[in-house]
């Protein structure tokens, strides 16, 4: 069965370190998204991609970067981790096309920045 | 600008009670899509339903029903005869097509539903 996986599931890091969260999907979806979930804020979009070599900034992109070298993967990098980036991160994917397509979510990565 | 408001932060009900989760949205587009997702305690978000702006017909799926009213910009979700397994955080989301061929997807802040045995 097709799926979307994230690794690691839990990560503890220190302020200032670079961290990369992996996202891999086997749906063959063109569209991929990264969100962070914080209490009181719901899900906020960090970056998204509509295909290979395409990346776009979302609502809360400062301090984060992504690259898309193939259809299956969209890694999220925190250039210099800050305590404000402690959160639960979700990766999602959807079929190419209009906004009518639902998103399929990974299990999430809980990141703690000390 | 897009906006999705879920004013109910947390709701507690006793099992078998009916409960309605409110969702109010703002958009300038005539073509848009509304979604509900469920996030159980395990953490993964699960798609429940999609509605497009041209289809105001209400939908029922088992104990779940959705009421879409363009006149009040609302897309409310009702669970009939709630069960403990319905305990979760529920998110409402809005998507609209951009003129550039892309689209924007925005989530509400979620409503935590607790169903007590």
Short mmCIF file of C-alpha atoms in Angstrom, two decimals:
data_model
loop_
_atom_site.label_atom_id
_atom_site.label_comp_id
_atom_site.label_asym_id
_atom_site.label_seq_id
_atom_site.Cartn_x
_atom_site.Cartn_y
_atom_site.Cartn_z
CA UNK A 1 0.00 0.00 0.00
CA UNK A 2 1.13 3.52 -0.74
CA UNK A 3 2.18 5.53 2.25
CA UNK A 4 4.01 8.57 3.49
CA UNK A 5 6.72 8.14 6.10
CA UNK A 6 8.70 10.54 8.23
CA UNK A 7 11.96 10.08 10.08
CA UNK A 8 12.98 10.40 12.75
CA UNK A 9 9.74 10.22 14.71
CA UNK A 10 11.33 11.95 17.68
CA UNK A 11 14.37 14.21 17.76
CA UNK A 12 16.07 16.20 20.48
CA UNK A 13 18.67 18.70 19.42
CA UNK A 14 20.50 21.74 20.71
CA UNK A 15 20.11 25.36 19.75
CA UNK A 16 22.21 26.29 16.74
CA UNK A 17 22.52 22.80 15.25
CA UNK A 18 21.39 21.97 11.75
CA UNK A 19 18.61 19.40 11.65
CA UNK A 20 17.05 17.59 8.69
CA UNK A 21 13.69 15.87 8.86
CA UNK A 22 12.98 13.31 6.17
CA UNK A 23 9.72 12.77 4.32
CA UNK A 24 9.18 9.96 1.81
CA UNK A 25 5.98 9.14 -0.05
CA UNK A 26 5.12 6.25 -2.33
CA UNK A 27 1.86 7.73 -3.64
CA UNK A 28 3.71 9.17 -6.63
CA UNK A 29 2.16 12.52 -5.79
CA UNK A 30 3.58 15.66 -7.34
CA UNK A 31 2.58 17.92 -4.46
CA UNK A 32 4.30 17.75 -1.08
CA UNK A 33 3.95 19.97 1.99
CA UNK A 34 5.53 20.57 5.36
CA UNK A 35 3.48 21.84 8.30
CA UNK A 36 4.18 22.49 11.92
CA UNK A 37 1.55 21.94 14.59
CA UNK A 38 1.54 24.05 17.72
CA UNK A 39 -1.08 24.40 20.42
CA UNK A 40 -3.42 27.24 19.60
CA UNK A 41 -2.14 27.59 16.04
CA UNK A 42 -3.34 24.44 14.37
CA UNK A 43 -1.35 23.47 11.29
CA UNK A 44 0.79 26.11 9.66
CA UNK A 45 2.40 25.69 6.28
CA UNK A 46 6.20 25.91 6.20
CA UNK A 47 7.16 25.01 2.62
CA UNK A 48 5.57 23.22 -0.28
CA UNK A 49 6.50 21.78 -3.64
CA UNK A 50 4.47 21.10 -6.76
CA UNK A 51 7.10 18.92 -8.40
CA UNK A 52 10.77 18.13 -8.80
CA UNK A 53 12.96 21.22 -8.52
CA UNK A 54 9.97 23.31 -7.41
CA UNK A 55 9.82 24.75 -3.88
CA UNK A 56 7.75 27.54 -2.38
CA UNK A 57 7.61 29.35 0.93
CA UNK A 58 4.62 28.99 3.16
CA UNK A 59 3.29 31.02 6.04
CA UNK A 60 6.14 30.30 8.49
CA UNK A 61 9.18 29.59 6.35
CA UNK A 62 11.85 31.63 8.18
CA UNK A 63 14.62 29.36 9.44
CA UNK A 64 13.58 26.42 7.27
CA UNK A 65 14.54 25.20 3.81
CA UNK A 66 13.54 22.36 1.50
CA UNK A 67 14.80 20.85 -1.73
CA UNK A 68 13.06 18.47 -4.14
CA UNK A 69 15.36 16.32 -6.20
CA UNK A 70 12.90 13.51 -6.88
CA UNK A 71 9.16 12.86 -6.68
CA UNK A 72 9.29 10.77 -3.51
CA UNK A 73 11.24 12.94 -1.07
CA UNK A 74 10.98 16.41 0.44
CA UNK A 75 13.47 16.83 3.31
CA UNK A 76 13.00 19.77 5.65
CA UNK A 77 16.14 21.43 7.01
CA UNK A 78 16.38 23.71 10.01
CA UNK A 79 19.49 25.71 9.27
CA UNK A 80 20.22 26.70 12.87
CA UNK A 81 17.69 25.25 15.27
CA UNK A 82 15.99 27.60 17.72
CA UNK A 83 13.84 26.84 20.75
CA UNK A 84 10.89 28.43 18.93
CA UNK A 85 11.11 25.59 16.43
CA UNK A 86 10.19 23.00 19.03
CA UNK A 87 7.05 21.56 17.49
CA UNK A 88 5.44 18.59 15.81
CA UNK A 89 6.17 18.53 12.09
CA UNK A 90 3.92 16.90 9.53
CA UNK A 91 4.66 16.09 5.95
CA UNK A 92 1.79 15.70 3.49
CA UNK A 93 1.28 14.96 -0.18
CA UNK A 94 -1.51 15.29 -2.70
CA UNK A 95 -2.18 14.64 -6.34
CA UNK A 96 -1.21 17.25 -8.86
CA UNK A 97 -3.97 19.57 -9.86
CA UNK A 98 -6.33 21.95 -8.18
CA UNK A 99 -7.01 22.50 -4.54
CA UNK A 100 -9.80 19.95 -4.62
CA UNK A 101 -7.38 17.15 -3.79
CA UNK A 102 -7.16 16.01 -0.20
CA UNK A 103 -3.82 15.75 1.49
CA UNK A 104 -2.33 12.54 2.85
CA UNK A 105 -0.29 12.99 6.00
CA UNK A 106 2.70 11.29 7.51
CA UNK A 107 2.80 10.25 11.17
CA UNK A 108 4.67 13.38 12.28
CA UNK A 109 8.04 14.15 13.83
CA UNK A 110 8.25 15.58 17.32
CA UNK A 111 11.22 17.92 17.49
CA UNK A 112 12.57 19.38 20.72
CA UNK A 113 15.19 22.11 20.59
CA UNK A 114 16.99 22.63 23.89
CA UNK B 1 -7.66 36.59 2.26
CA UNK B 2 -8.40 33.07 3.34
CA UNK B 3 -9.30 32.32 6.90
CA UNK B 4 -10.75 29.35 8.76
CA UNK B 5 -12.15 29.79 12.25
CA UNK B 6 -12.91 26.97 14.63
CA UNK B 7 -14.09 28.87 17.66
CA UNK B 8 -14.55 25.79 19.84
CA UNK B 9 -11.17 24.92 21.30
CA UNK B 10 -12.37 21.92 23.26
CA UNK B 11 -15.69 20.13 23.68
CA UNK B 12 -16.55 17.39 26.13
CA UNK B 13 -19.62 15.21 25.76
CA UNK B 14 -20.88 12.03 27.30
CA UNK B 15 -21.05 8.97 25.11
CA UNK B 16 -24.18 8.75 22.92
CA UNK B 17 -24.69 12.51 22.92
CA UNK B 18 -24.79 14.35 19.61
CA UNK B 19 -22.14 17.00 19.06
CA UNK B 20 -21.57 19.65 16.41
CA UNK B 21 -18.20 21.10 15.54
CA UNK B 22 -18.34 24.54 13.99
CA UNK B 23 -16.27 25.82 11.10
CA UNK B 24 -16.55 29.30 9.62
CA UNK B 25 -14.47 30.33 6.64
CA UNK B 26 -13.59 33.45 4.68
CA UNK B 27 -12.67 33.57 1.04
CA UNK B 28 -13.04 35.91 -1.92
CA UNK B 29 -13.08 33.13 -4.49
CA UNK B 30 -16.19 31.61 -5.96
CA UNK B 31 -14.46 28.27 -6.44
CA UNK B 32 -13.09 26.71 -3.28
CA UNK B 33 -13.02 23.46 -1.37
CA UNK B 34 -13.67 22.66 2.24
CA UNK B 35 -12.31 19.70 4.15
CA UNK B 36 -12.53 18.02 7.52
CA UNK B 37 -9.67 15.99 8.97
CA UNK B 38 -9.51 13.91 12.12
CA UNK B 39 -6.42 13.62 14.30
CA UNK B 40 -6.84 10.78 16.81
CA UNK B 41 -4.52 10.42 19.82
CA UNK B 42 -2.11 8.45 17.66
CA UNK B 43 -1.32 11.74 15.93
CA UNK B 44 -1.82 11.05 12.25
CA UNK B 45 -4.29 13.22 10.35
CA UNK B 46 -7.02 11.42 8.46
CA UNK B 47 -9.12 12.90 5.69
CA UNK B 48 -12.88 12.74 6.35
CA UNK B 49 -14.67 14.74 3.69
CA UNK B 50 -14.34 17.31 0.92
CA UNK B 51 -16.97 19.73 -0.33
CA UNK B 52 -16.69 22.11 -3.28
CA UNK B 53 -18.27 25.53 -3.29
CA UNK B 54 -20.87 24.59 -5.88
CA UNK B 55 -22.26 21.70 -3.95
CA UNK B 56 -24.30 22.74 -0.94
CA UNK B 57 -25.93 19.40 -0.52
CA UNK B 58 -25.48 18.07 2.98
CA UNK B 59 -23.77 14.76 3.38
CA UNK B 60 -24.25 11.90 5.77
CA UNK B 61 -21.86 9.05 6.34
CA UNK B 62 -22.94 6.75 9.11
CA UNK B 63 -22.94 8.75 12.34
CA UNK B 64 -21.18 11.68 10.66
CA UNK B 65 -22.96 14.47 8.83
CA UNK B 66 -21.84 17.76 7.36
CA UNK B 67 -23.84 20.92 6.86
CA UNK B 68 -22.48 23.36 4.27
CA UNK B 69 -24.14 26.78 4.15
CA UNK B 70 -22.66 29.38 1.83
CA UNK B 71 -25.00 32.05 3.18
CA UNK B 72 -23.28 31.88 6.55
CA UNK B 73 -19.87 30.67 5.27
CA UNK B 74 -20.06 27.66 7.50
CA UNK B 75 -19.22 23.99 7.12
CA UNK B 76 -20.27 22.32 10.33
CA UNK B 77 -19.67 18.71 11.32
CA UNK B 78 -22.08 16.72 13.47
CA UNK B 79 -21.42 13.41 15.15
CA UNK B 80 -24.56 11.57 16.16
CA UNK B 81 -24.53 9.20 19.13
CA UNK B 82 -20.88 9.94 19.87
CA UNK B 83 -18.53 7.18 20.91
CA UNK B 84 -15.27 7.17 22.84
CA UNK B 85 -13.43 6.38 19.60
CA UNK B 86 -14.56 9.74 18.26
CA UNK B 87 -12.25 11.46 20.74
CA UNK B 88 -9.78 13.37 18.60
CA UNK B 89 -8.81 16.78 17.34
CA UNK B 90 -10.82 17.76 14.28
CA UNK B 91 -9.54 20.24 11.74
CA UNK B 92 -11.47 22.16 9.15
CA UNK B 93 -9.53 23.33 6.08
CA UNK B 94 -10.09 25.56 3.07
CA UNK B 95 -8.44 25.41 -0.32
CA UNK B 96 -8.85 27.76 -3.24
CA UNK B 97 -7.27 27.78 -6.67
CA UNK B 98 -4.80 30.53 -7.32
CA UNK B 99 -4.75 32.38 -10.65
CA UNK B 100 -1.21 31.10 -11.21
CA UNK B 101 -2.50 27.54 -11.36
CA UNK B 102 -1.45 26.71 -7.85
CA UNK B 103 -3.62 26.67 -4.78
CA UNK B 104 -3.52 27.67 -1.15
CA UNK B 105 -4.55 25.37 1.63
CA UNK B 106 -5.24 26.68 5.11
CA UNK B 107 -6.28 24.89 8.28
CA UNK B 108 -8.29 26.05 11.25
CA UNK B 109 -6.83 25.76 14.74
CA UNK B 110 -8.74 22.58 15.47
CA UNK B 111 -11.37 21.47 17.98
CA UNK B 112 -10.46 18.86 20.56
CA UNK B 113 -13.42 16.53 21.18
CA UNK B 114 -13.47 14.41 24.29
CA UNK B 115 -16.14 11.74 24.51
CA UNK B 116 -16.53 10.42 28.03
CA UNK B 117 -17.73 6.91 28.74
#
